[in-house]
Short mmCIF file of C-alpha atoms in Angstrom, two decimals:
data_model
loop_
_atom_site.label_atom_id
_atom_site.label_comp_id
_atom_site.label_asym_id
_atom_site.label_seq_id
_atom_site.Cartn_x
_atom_site.Cartn_y
_atom_site.Cartn_z
CA MET A 1 -9.19 9.55 -48.29
CA ASN A 2 -9.05 11.01 -45.03
CA THR A 3 -6.78 9.54 -42.43
CA TYR A 4 -6.48 10.50 -39.04
CA LYS A 5 -2.93 10.76 -37.71
CA ILE A 6 -1.77 10.87 -33.56
CA TRP A 7 1.08 11.64 -31.90
CA ILE A 8 1.99 9.53 -29.14
CA VAL A 9 4.38 10.72 -26.06
CA ILE A 10 5.60 7.55 -23.87
CA ASN A 11 8.32 8.87 -22.75
CA ALA A 12 10.59 11.89 -23.14
CA ASP A 13 12.95 9.20 -24.88
CA ASP A 14 9.93 7.70 -27.18
CA VAL A 15 7.49 9.25 -29.13
CA ARG A 16 6.02 7.90 -31.77
CA LYS A 17 3.44 8.89 -35.10
CA MET A 18 0.43 6.61 -35.91
CA THR A 19 -1.79 6.74 -38.98
CA LEU A 20 -5.13 5.49 -38.66
CA GLU A 21 -7.69 5.29 -41.67
CA LYS A 22 -10.12 7.30 -39.86
CA ARG A 23 -10.84 8.46 -36.19
CA PRO A 24 -11.67 5.96 -33.45
CA GLN A 25 -15.02 5.72 -32.30
CA THR A 26 -14.91 4.58 -28.92
CA LEU A 27 -11.79 5.52 -26.43
CA GLU A 28 -11.49 0.86 -26.47
CA GLU A 29 -10.54 1.10 -29.83
CA LEU A 30 -8.25 4.02 -29.81
CA GLN A 31 -6.57 2.18 -26.38
CA GLN A 32 -5.61 -0.91 -28.44
CA LYS A 33 -4.93 1.06 -30.91
CA VAL A 34 -1.85 2.39 -29.50
CA LYS A 35 -1.32 -0.23 -27.07
CA GLU A 36 -0.60 -2.62 -30.91
CA LYS A 37 1.11 0.28 -32.35
CA CYS A 38 3.75 0.87 -29.31
CA THR A 39 3.51 -2.80 -28.36
CA ILE A 40 2.77 -2.45 -24.78
CA THR A 41 1.91 -5.06 -22.04
CA GLU A 42 0.49 -3.34 -19.34
CA ASP A 43 -2.31 -2.02 -18.14
CA PHE A 44 -2.40 2.24 -18.85
CA HIS A 45 -4.58 5.72 -19.91
CA LEU A 46 -4.03 8.10 -22.12
CA MET A 47 -3.92 12.22 -21.91
CA TYR A 48 -4.52 13.98 -25.27
CA GLU A 49 -3.55 18.21 -25.80
CA ASP A 50 -7.06 19.58 -25.02
CA PRO A 51 -6.67 23.01 -27.76
CA ASP A 52 -9.86 24.71 -25.85
CA PHE A 53 -6.70 25.14 -23.56
CA ASN A 54 -3.81 26.32 -24.73
CA ASN A 55 -2.99 22.29 -25.74
CA GLN A 56 -2.93 21.32 -21.77
CA LEU A 57 -3.25 17.97 -21.08
CA CYS A 58 -6.32 16.06 -20.29
CA ASN A 59 -7.48 13.35 -19.06
CA LEU A 60 -9.12 11.20 -22.31
CA GLU A 61 -12.80 9.71 -20.81
CA ASN A 62 -15.14 10.55 -23.56
CA ILE A 63 -14.03 9.48 -27.30
CA GLU A 64 -16.12 12.96 -28.15
CA ASP A 65 -13.29 14.96 -26.27
CA LEU A 66 -10.58 13.62 -29.10
CA PRO A 67 -9.85 16.67 -31.69
CA GLN A 68 -11.06 16.07 -34.60
CA GLU A 69 -8.27 16.12 -37.40
CA ARG A 70 -5.57 15.00 -35.51
CA ALA A 71 -4.45 14.30 -31.33
CA THR A 72 -1.56 14.50 -29.51
CA LEU A 73 -1.47 11.64 -27.11
CA LYS A 74 0.26 11.01 -24.15
CA VAL A 75 0.14 7.32 -22.25
CA ILE A 76 0.10 7.22 -18.63
CA PRO A 77 0.51 3.90 -16.97
CA LEU A 78 -1.28 2.44 -14.06
CA VAL A 79 0.37 2.64 -10.90
CA THR A 80 -1.13 0.58 -7.51
CA ILE A 81 0.95 -0.73 -3.95
CA CYS A 82 2.22 -4.01 -4.05
CA LEU A 83 2.31 -4.19 0.14
CA GLN A 84 3.99 -7.99 -0.09
CA PRO A 85 6.79 -9.53 -1.99
CA VAL A 86 6.53 -9.88 -5.75
CA SER A 87 5.66 -13.39 -6.53
CA PHE A 88 7.02 -15.16 -9.86
CA ARG A 89 6.21 -18.28 -11.92
CA ASN A 90 8.83 -20.39 -13.31
CA GLU A 91 7.43 -19.72 -16.67
CA ASP A 92 8.19 -15.73 -16.08
CA LEU A 93 12.49 -17.41 -15.99
CA GLU A 94 12.33 -19.78 -18.92
CA SER A 95 13.49 -17.63 -21.53
CA ASP A 96 16.58 -16.80 -18.65
CA ASP A 97 19.97 -18.11 -19.64
CA THR A 98 20.98 -18.20 -15.74
CA ASP A 99 20.09 -20.84 -13.65
CA LEU A 100 17.53 -20.19 -11.55
CA ASP A 101 16.08 -23.56 -9.76
CA SER A 102 17.78 -22.44 -6.12
CA LEU A 103 15.53 -18.76 -6.74
CA ASN A 104 11.60 -20.71 -6.51
CA SER A 105 11.29 -20.60 -2.75
CA SER A 106 9.02 -17.82 -1.01
CA SER A 107 9.82 -16.26 2.79
CA SER A 108 6.25 -15.39 3.17
CA SER A 109 4.56 -16.31 6.26
CA ARG A 110 1.69 -14.65 6.64
CA SER A 111 -0.88 -13.34 3.40
CA GLU A 112 -3.62 -12.21 4.06
CA GLN A 113 -4.84 -8.76 5.70
CA TRP A 114 -7.27 -8.90 8.91
CA PRO A 115 -10.83 -9.76 7.57
CA GLU A 116 -13.79 -7.85 7.84
CA PHE A 117 -15.72 -10.80 9.83
CA PHE A 118 -13.46 -12.93 11.40
CA ASP A 119 -13.86 -16.82 10.85
CA ILE A 120 -13.48 -18.88 13.79
CA PRO A 121 -11.31 -21.79 13.25
CA LYS A 122 -12.68 -25.70 14.04
CA PHE A 123 -11.59 -26.81 17.28
CA PRO A 124 -10.50 -30.39 18.24
CA SER A 125 -12.83 -32.35 17.73
CA ASP A 126 -13.92 -33.14 22.16
CA VAL A 127 -14.27 -29.45 21.72
CA GLU A 128 -16.32 -29.55 18.53
CA PHE A 129 -18.89 -32.40 20.66
CA ARG A 130 -19.04 -30.84 23.70
CA LEU A 131 -19.40 -27.10 22.12
CA HIS A 132 -22.67 -28.35 19.63
CA LYS A 133 -24.75 -30.83 22.60
CA ALA A 134 -24.20 -26.94 24.89
CA ASN A 135 -25.38 -25.01 21.75
CA MET A 136 -28.52 -26.99 21.21
CA GLN A 137 -29.09 -26.88 25.03
CA TYR A 138 -28.75 -22.98 25.46
CA LEU A 139 -30.93 -22.60 22.45
CA LYS A 140 -33.07 -24.50 24.52
CA ASP A 141 -33.61 -23.16 27.80
CA GLY A 142 -30.63 -20.22 27.27
CA THR A 143 -28.48 -22.03 29.80
CA PRO A 144 -24.77 -21.19 29.28
CA LEU A 145 -22.14 -24.07 29.44
CA ASP A 146 -20.05 -24.80 32.63
CA LEU A 147 -17.36 -24.30 30.78
CA PRO A 148 -14.01 -26.70 32.12
CA SER A 149 -10.65 -25.64 32.34
CA ASP A 150 -9.37 -27.57 29.58
CA MET A 151 -11.97 -26.51 26.91
CA LYS A 152 -10.85 -22.90 27.55
CA VAL A 153 -7.36 -23.95 27.18
CA ALA A 154 -8.32 -25.79 23.80
CA ILE A 155 -10.23 -22.69 22.35
CA ASN A 156 -8.04 -19.91 23.64
CA ALA A 157 -5.11 -21.84 22.23
CA LYS A 158 -6.81 -22.50 19.12
CA LEU A 159 -7.78 -19.07 18.45
CA ALA A 160 -4.59 -17.65 19.05
CA GLU A 161 -3.24 -19.40 16.22
CA ALA A 162 -5.81 -17.83 13.81
CA ILE A 163 -5.13 -14.79 15.23
CA PHE A 164 -1.23 -15.13 14.37
CA LYS A 165 -2.40 -15.67 11.05
CA TYR A 166 -3.66 -12.02 10.61
CA ASP A 167 -1.98 -10.00 13.41
CA ALA A 168 1.35 -10.88 15.35
CA TYR A 169 0.20 -7.98 17.83
CA PRO A 170 -3.35 -7.53 17.71
CA SER A 171 -5.35 -4.38 19.30
CA VAL A 172 -7.99 -4.92 22.43
CA ASP A 173 -10.71 -4.00 19.26
CA ARG A 174 -9.46 -6.83 16.71
CA PHE A 175 -9.68 -8.83 20.14
CA LYS A 176 -13.44 -7.93 20.53
CA SER A 177 -13.72 -8.75 17.20
CA VAL A 178 -12.76 -12.34 17.70
CA ALA A 179 -14.52 -12.70 21.10
CA LYS A 180 -18.02 -11.25 19.41
CA ALA A 181 -17.63 -14.08 16.58
CA LEU A 182 -17.17 -16.98 19.12
CA ILE A 183 -20.34 -16.01 20.98
CA SER A 184 -21.83 -15.39 17.87
CA LYS A 185 -21.10 -19.02 16.40
CA HIS A 186 -21.32 -20.87 19.83
CA PRO A 187 -23.63 -18.69 22.29
CA CYS A 188 -23.40 -21.18 25.21
CA LEU A 189 -19.69 -19.50 25.58
CA ARG A 190 -21.77 -15.99 26.26
CA GLU A 191 -21.33 -14.78 30.14
CA PRO A 192 -23.84 -13.60 31.57
CA GLY A 193 -22.33 -11.35 33.74
CA SER A 194 -20.57 -9.55 31.10
CA PRO A 195 -22.18 -6.39 29.27
CA ASP A 196 -21.28 -7.34 26.15
CA GLY A 197 -21.56 -11.18 26.92
CA CYS A 198 -17.37 -11.47 25.82
CA SER A 199 -15.11 -9.49 27.87
CA GLY A 200 -13.97 -11.96 29.98
CA TRP A 201 -13.00 -13.66 26.30
CA VAL A 202 -11.56 -11.18 25.97
CA ASN A 203 -8.96 -10.81 28.31
CA SER A 204 -8.09 -13.95 28.39
CA LEU A 205 -7.33 -13.85 24.52
CA THR A 206 -4.93 -10.88 25.61
CA PHE A 207 -2.81 -12.91 27.73
CA LYS A 208 -3.07 -15.73 25.34
CA MET A 209 -2.00 -14.48 22.75
CA SER A 210 0.82 -12.86 25.05
CA ASN A 211 1.98 -16.09 26.23
CA TYR A 212 1.58 -16.95 22.24
CA ARG A 213 3.79 -14.64 21.54
CA GLN A 214 6.23 -15.90 24.04
CA LYS A 215 6.74 -20.03 22.77
CA LEU A 216 7.31 -18.37 19.08
CA ARG A 217 9.81 -16.27 20.02
CA LYS A 218 11.40 -18.60 21.81
CA SER A 219 11.18 -20.85 18.55
CA GLY A 220 12.54 -18.27 16.93
CA CYS A 221 9.98 -16.09 15.42
CA PHE A 222 11.65 -12.70 13.70
CA GLU A 223 8.30 -11.07 13.75
CA VAL A 224 8.16 -11.08 17.52
CA GLU A 225 12.03 -11.72 18.06
CA VAL A 226 12.79 -8.44 17.28
CA ASN A 227 10.76 -7.06 20.26
CA SER A 228 12.58 -9.23 23.15
CA LYS A 229 14.04 -6.67 25.74
CA ASN A 230 16.80 -9.01 26.12
CA LEU A 231 17.93 -7.92 22.12
CA LEU A 232 18.47 -4.89 23.60
CA PRO A 233 19.55 -5.03 27.54
CA SER A 234 21.73 -1.85 27.24
CA LYS A 235 18.76 0.21 26.04
CA LYS A 236 14.96 1.12 27.13
CA GLN A 237 12.83 -0.65 24.49
CA ALA A 238 11.50 2.14 21.95
CA GLY A 239 7.80 0.46 21.30
CA LEU A 240 7.00 -2.20 19.51
CA LYS A 241 7.95 -3.20 15.86
CA ARG A 242 5.08 -4.19 14.39
CA ALA A 243 3.39 -4.12 11.05
CA LYS A 244 1.15 -0.42 11.21
CA ARG A 245 -0.10 -0.17 8.16
CA SER A 246 -1.87 -3.52 7.10
CA GLU A 247 1.32 -5.18 6.01
CA VAL A 248 0.62 -8.67 5.14
CA ASN A 249 4.48 -10.29 5.47
CA PHE A 250 6.14 -7.53 7.79
CA LEU A 251 8.73 -9.84 9.30
CA PRO A 252 8.98 -12.89 8.26
CA ASN A 253 11.87 -15.94 9.28
CA LEU A 254 14.28 -16.53 6.36
CA PRO A 255 12.69 -20.01 3.59
CA ASN A 256 13.73 -23.09 4.70
CA GLY A 257 17.05 -24.32 3.88
CA SER A 258 18.30 -20.85 3.37
CA THR A 259 21.03 -18.99 5.66
CA GLU A 260 22.04 -15.75 5.98
CA GLU A 261 24.86 -15.99 4.68
CA LYS A 262 23.32 -17.79 1.59
CA LEU A 263 20.84 -14.72 0.85
CA GLU A 264 24.15 -12.67 1.59
CA GLU A 265 25.11 -14.38 -1.59
CA GLU A 266 22.00 -13.60 -3.54
CA ARG A 267 22.10 -9.90 -2.17
CA LYS A 268 25.87 -9.20 -4.31
CA GLU A 269 24.25 -11.54 -6.84
CA LEU A 270 21.58 -9.07 -7.39
CA ILE A 271 23.31 -6.17 -7.25
CA GLU A 272 26.04 -7.76 -10.24
CA GLU A 273 22.78 -7.81 -12.18
CA MET A 274 21.76 -4.92 -11.46
CA LYS A 275 24.95 -3.39 -13.08
CA LYS A 276 24.24 -4.36 -16.29
CA ARG A 277 23.36 -2.16 -18.99
CA ASN A 278 20.02 -4.45 -19.04
CA PRO A 279 19.15 -6.16 -16.19
CA SER A 280 16.80 -9.18 -16.55
CA ASP A 281 14.13 -8.18 -14.53
CA PRO A 282 12.73 -11.89 -13.90
CA VAL A 283 15.85 -12.39 -12.64
CA ILE A 284 15.55 -9.59 -10.48
CA LYS A 285 11.84 -10.41 -9.43
CA ALA A 286 13.31 -13.82 -8.33
CA LYS A 287 16.18 -12.40 -6.17
CA MET A 288 14.20 -9.34 -4.61
CA ASN A 289 11.51 -12.28 -3.14
CA MET A 290 14.07 -14.43 -2.16
CA THR A 291 15.90 -11.94 -0.02
CA PHE A 292 13.48 -10.20 1.30
CA PRO A 293 13.66 -11.41 4.93
CA LEU A 294 17.41 -10.49 4.48
CA ARG A 295 16.33 -7.61 3.79
CA ARG A 296 12.95 -6.85 6.35
CA GLN A 297 15.85 -7.75 8.94
CA GLU A 298 18.28 -5.28 8.37
CA ILE A 299 15.19 -2.32 7.57
CA VAL A 300 13.12 -3.73 10.81
CA ASN A 301 15.63 -4.56 13.11
CA SER A 302 18.89 -2.20 12.40
CA ALA A 303 16.66 0.52 11.22
CA THR A 304 19.28 0.80 8.43
CA PRO A 305 19.58 5.21 7.08
CA VAL A 306 18.09 4.98 3.67
CA LYS A 307 21.21 5.27 2.05
CA GLU A 308 22.94 2.35 3.12
CA VAL A 309 19.95 0.37 1.97
CA GLN A 310 20.00 2.18 -1.58
CA ALA A 311 23.73 1.16 -1.57
CA ARG A 312 23.25 -3.00 -0.37
CA TRP A 313 19.57 -3.35 -2.44
CA PRO A 314 19.76 -0.63 -5.24
CA ALA A 315 16.77 -3.18 -6.67
CA LEU A 316 14.41 -1.85 -4.30
CA PHE A 317 14.59 2.25 -5.80
CA THR A 318 12.77 0.95 -8.82
CA GLU A 319 9.31 1.58 -9.64
CA LYS A 320 9.09 -1.96 -10.65
CA GLN A 321 9.68 -3.21 -6.81
CA VAL A 322 7.76 -0.48 -5.47
CA GLY A 323 4.61 -0.50 -6.65
CA GLN A 324 3.36 -2.00 -9.99
CA CYS A 325 -0.19 -2.93 -12.53
CA ARG A 326 -2.82 -1.22 -11.91
CA ILE A 327 -4.07 2.33 -10.83
CA LEU A 328 -4.88 3.32 -7.79
CA SER A 329 -8.86 4.14 -8.81
CA ASN A 330 -11.16 2.42 -6.70
CA HIS A 331 -14.91 3.33 -5.60
CA HIS A 332 -13.72 5.37 -2.20
CA ASN A 333 -12.29 8.04 -4.32
CA LYS A 334 -14.77 8.13 -7.08
CA ARG A 335 -17.90 7.95 -3.83
CA TYR A 336 -15.70 11.16 -1.77
CA THR A 337 -14.30 12.90 -4.41
CA PRO A 338 -17.77 15.02 -4.61
CA GLN A 339 -17.92 16.32 -1.24
CA LEU A 340 -14.44 17.26 -0.62
CA ILE A 341 -14.87 19.95 -3.71
CA LYS A 342 -17.70 21.02 -1.57
CA ILE A 343 -15.83 21.25 2.09
CA PHE A 344 -12.77 22.95 -0.21
CA LYS A 345 -14.97 25.45 -1.64
CA SER A 346 -16.41 26.30 2.07
CA LYS A 347 -13.73 26.63 3.31
CA LYS A 348 -12.54 30.41 4.14
CA GLY A 349 -9.58 32.70 5.37
CA THR A 350 -5.76 30.94 3.94
CA SER A 351 -6.87 27.71 3.63
CA ARG A 352 -9.68 29.29 0.01
CA ASP A 353 -6.89 30.82 -1.01
CA LYS A 354 -3.87 27.73 -1.11
CA LEU A 355 -7.06 25.53 -2.50
CA ALA A 356 -8.44 28.10 -5.01
CA THR A 357 -5.72 26.69 -7.26
CA ILE A 358 -6.93 23.27 -7.37
CA VAL A 359 -10.88 24.03 -7.08
CA GLU A 360 -10.60 26.57 -10.45
CA GLN A 361 -8.64 23.49 -12.30
CA ILE A 362 -11.86 21.45 -11.00
CA ASP A 363 -14.63 24.01 -12.35
CA SER A 364 -12.60 23.77 -15.67
CA ASN A 365 -12.53 20.52 -16.46
CA VAL A 366 -14.12 17.73 -15.58
CA SER A 367 -11.90 14.94 -15.77
CA SER A 368 -9.90 16.51 -12.80
CA LEU A 369 -12.53 14.55 -10.47
CA SER A 370 -10.61 11.16 -10.32
CA SER A 371 -7.14 12.67 -9.17
CA ILE A 372 -8.37 15.21 -6.69
CA THR A 373 -7.49 13.36 -3.44
CA PHE A 374 -4.31 12.40 -4.99
CA ARG A 375 -3.37 16.24 -5.97
CA LEU A 376 -4.56 18.08 -2.76
CA THR A 377 -2.06 15.59 -0.89
CA LEU A 378 0.22 16.41 -3.49
CA PHE A 379 -0.04 19.98 -2.67
CA SER A 380 0.15 18.80 1.00
CA MET A 381 2.85 17.56 0.55
CA ILE A 382 4.51 19.86 -1.30
CA SER A 383 4.25 22.72 1.03
CA ASN A 384 5.45 20.57 3.96
CA CYS A 385 9.01 19.81 2.00
CA ILE A 386 9.18 23.55 1.12
CA TYR A 387 9.01 24.76 4.92
CA SER A 388 11.43 21.28 5.59
CA ARG A 389 13.71 22.38 2.85
CA GLU A 390 14.10 25.92 4.97
CA ASN A 391 14.76 23.90 8.54
CA GLY A 392 17.36 21.73 6.58
CA ASP A 393 15.42 18.72 6.84
CA VAL A 394 13.05 16.75 4.32
CA SER A 395 12.46 13.03 5.70
CA VAL A 396 9.72 11.80 3.24
CA GLY A 397 9.27 14.41 -0.03
CA ILE A 398 8.26 15.28 -3.54
CA LEU A 399 11.22 17.40 -5.57
CA LEU A 400 9.21 18.71 -8.85
CA VAL A 401 11.41 20.69 -11.86
CA THR A 402 9.42 22.38 -13.67
CA ASP A 403 10.31 25.44 -16.15
CA ASP A 404 8.22 28.60 -15.47
CA GLY A 405 11.16 29.70 -13.15
CA PRO A 406 10.48 31.15 -9.75
CA THR A 407 7.41 29.32 -7.66
CA THR A 408 6.66 30.36 -4.40
CA ASP A 409 5.56 28.40 -1.58
CA GLU A 410 1.39 27.70 -2.76
CA ASP A 411 1.93 27.21 -6.19
CA LEU A 412 0.76 24.15 -7.75
CA HIS A 413 2.53 22.45 -10.21
CA LEU A 414 0.55 19.40 -11.69
CA SER A 415 2.80 19.09 -14.48
CA PRO A 416 5.93 18.69 -13.47
CA LEU A 417 8.83 17.88 -15.61
CA SER A 418 10.30 15.33 -13.89
CA PRO A 419 8.71 14.49 -10.03
CA SER A 420 11.28 12.65 -8.02
CA LEU A 421 10.92 11.20 -4.14
CA ILE A 422 12.91 12.42 -1.16
CA VAL A 423 13.79 9.62 1.59
CA GLU A 424 16.21 11.30 4.98
CA GLY A 425 17.22 14.15 2.19
CA GLY A 426 18.49 12.40 -1.20
CA ILE A 427 16.79 11.07 -4.03
CA VAL A 428 15.40 8.18 -4.14
CA LEU A 429 13.42 7.91 -7.32
CA ASP A 430 13.31 10.01 -10.10
CA ASP A 431 11.81 10.83 -13.20
CA MET A 432 8.14 9.60 -12.19
CA LYS A 433 5.60 9.75 -15.27
CA SER A 434 2.96 11.67 -12.92
CA LEU A 435 2.05 13.45 -9.85
CA PRO A 436 -0.01 10.91 -8.46
CA GLN A 437 2.20 7.77 -9.60
CA ALA A 438 5.10 9.17 -7.19
CA LEU A 439 2.52 9.79 -4.24
CA LEU A 440 1.38 6.07 -5.11
CA LEU A 441 5.26 5.57 -4.71
CA VAL A 442 6.07 7.43 -1.84
CA PHE A 443 3.62 4.68 0.37
CA GLY A 444 5.32 1.67 -1.45
CA LEU A 445 8.94 3.75 -0.05
CA ILE A 446 7.01 4.45 3.49
CA TYR A 447 6.11 0.25 3.50
CA SER A 448 9.49 -0.73 1.85
CA LEU A 449 11.74 1.20 4.36
CA ASN A 450 9.97 1.07 7.37
CA LEU A 451 9.28 4.73 7.70
CA GLU A 452 6.89 6.94 10.01
CA TYR A 453 4.56 9.51 8.07
CA PRO A 454 6.39 12.68 7.93
CA LYS A 455 4.59 14.28 11.52
CA PRO A 456 2.60 17.66 9.04
CA MET A 457 2.01 15.56 6.84
CA LYS A 458 0.98 12.21 9.59
CA ASN A 459 -3.37 13.23 9.16
CA THR A 460 -3.41 13.52 5.14
CA LEU A 461 -1.53 10.23 4.81
CA ASN A 462 -3.59 8.53 7.23
CA PHE A 463 -6.68 10.14 5.42
CA ILE A 464 -5.33 8.10 2.17
CA GLN A 465 -4.40 4.61 3.97
CA MET A 466 -6.81 4.69 5.78
CA VAL A 467 -10.34 6.08 4.02
CA ILE A 468 -9.82 6.17 0.59
CA LEU A 469 -7.34 2.60 0.53
CA GLY A 470 -9.70 1.19 3.29
CA LEU A 471 -6.37 -0.11 5.28
CA GLU A 472 -6.12 -0.16 9.16
CA GLY A 473 -9.71 2.18 9.00
CA ASN A 474 -11.99 0.41 11.70
CA LYS A 475 -10.71 3.05 14.28
CA LEU A 476 -10.02 6.38 12.60
CA PRO A 477 -8.57 9.11 14.85
CA PRO A 478 -10.83 11.58 15.55
CA LYS A 479 -10.58 14.31 13.39
CA LEU A 480 -10.40 11.75 10.58
CA GLN A 481 -13.85 10.27 11.66
CA ALA A 482 -15.16 13.83 11.62
CA LEU A 483 -13.85 14.27 8.36
CA LYS A 484 -15.17 10.65 6.89
CA ASN A 485 -18.51 11.68 9.11
CA ARG A 486 -19.22 14.96 6.55
CA LEU A 487 -18.06 12.87 3.22
CA SER A 488 -20.74 10.89 3.96
CA TYR A 489 -23.41 13.17 4.45
#
């Protein structure tokens, strides 16, 4: 009886052989067989060596592409970025001998991003009754409410509290979205003399939010206290330290019952755990979650150099802490890919030459379509690293190791031996499994270390963040808005 043999490459140190009674009929069947054979618990996708192209690796998206007699497959773990501390369940820790009862504590103060449509909260009962009566009158004859000062104070106070749940430093556009939602729910609050009916509300919300932050600052809220001018009496204030990329937990306070001294002890225990030959993942997750506020204070308040952060928080510089679970392959990526390719092919001059390698690969390999955005971003990042290296400074970049000998600045290495991440001139993560994964982890590190986007890469990374990921994408810079318009044709 004919059998079907498969050579499975999990990583450089883990290669296995699998023999099946017959060739799999579906991609799902093949993935299940691989999962069972290799005891893989995380999601993954497969690449295969394509005999039509000198056994180059290619995404396996159709079972018909699988070679007929035998196949060599590579397992690619799926990754996405998690912009909040990792949560954990008690049952995850049951198998560990260490006493972890004291670690079951959450430090999160904010867990949601700014909503597409702001939900106006309920006001105090007396205010709600008066608004209901005024709304009925407005719908009857269009008479707006002559708003008493006590009602306005109560409304602004409740709205400021609701706004802070999403953003401590909202933009004017966000204030406008709240004001429009307010007069939409309570039309009696429309301002007859305002062009949009809510300009006065935008102004009053802006002032109220400032007063609300001042109260929180006095009560010890880290997220606003960090921007107190009194903290730096001898230095010029260098701009607000605030969430810039929809981070839902930018600078939380310490958990109830915790002190900096207690968390420092947890940090030291975490370092000892990392020194073990086989560190316990549940212990690391729990301790990293508990010490998150202390870590953010060091990184955000003190702007600690990356090398020092790496020494104090080695667990932060692991793939499991930077990003986890699933690959970024959302509908935006697939939606924009065809139009992106048209734009690339329409380029002329030097830009066209630099993109030619990728465009040629797209023409010959349809499976490259799903990763075109990442590949081009990586090409730009690699070029930026080459430029920065020549000038003695690499702020954020991807280091590639290949076996192809000398390369030129325009070379695009889509299958390096081991991509590594560079921050402030030093390698902080190495042996990445793929270039798309490396790019995703760059985003995770930029958040974890509170870094700015490298200036030469700012537009490219903002495009990924705002358009592809949809984070803070409500107001794009002119160049990105123009590109998004072209992609929407």
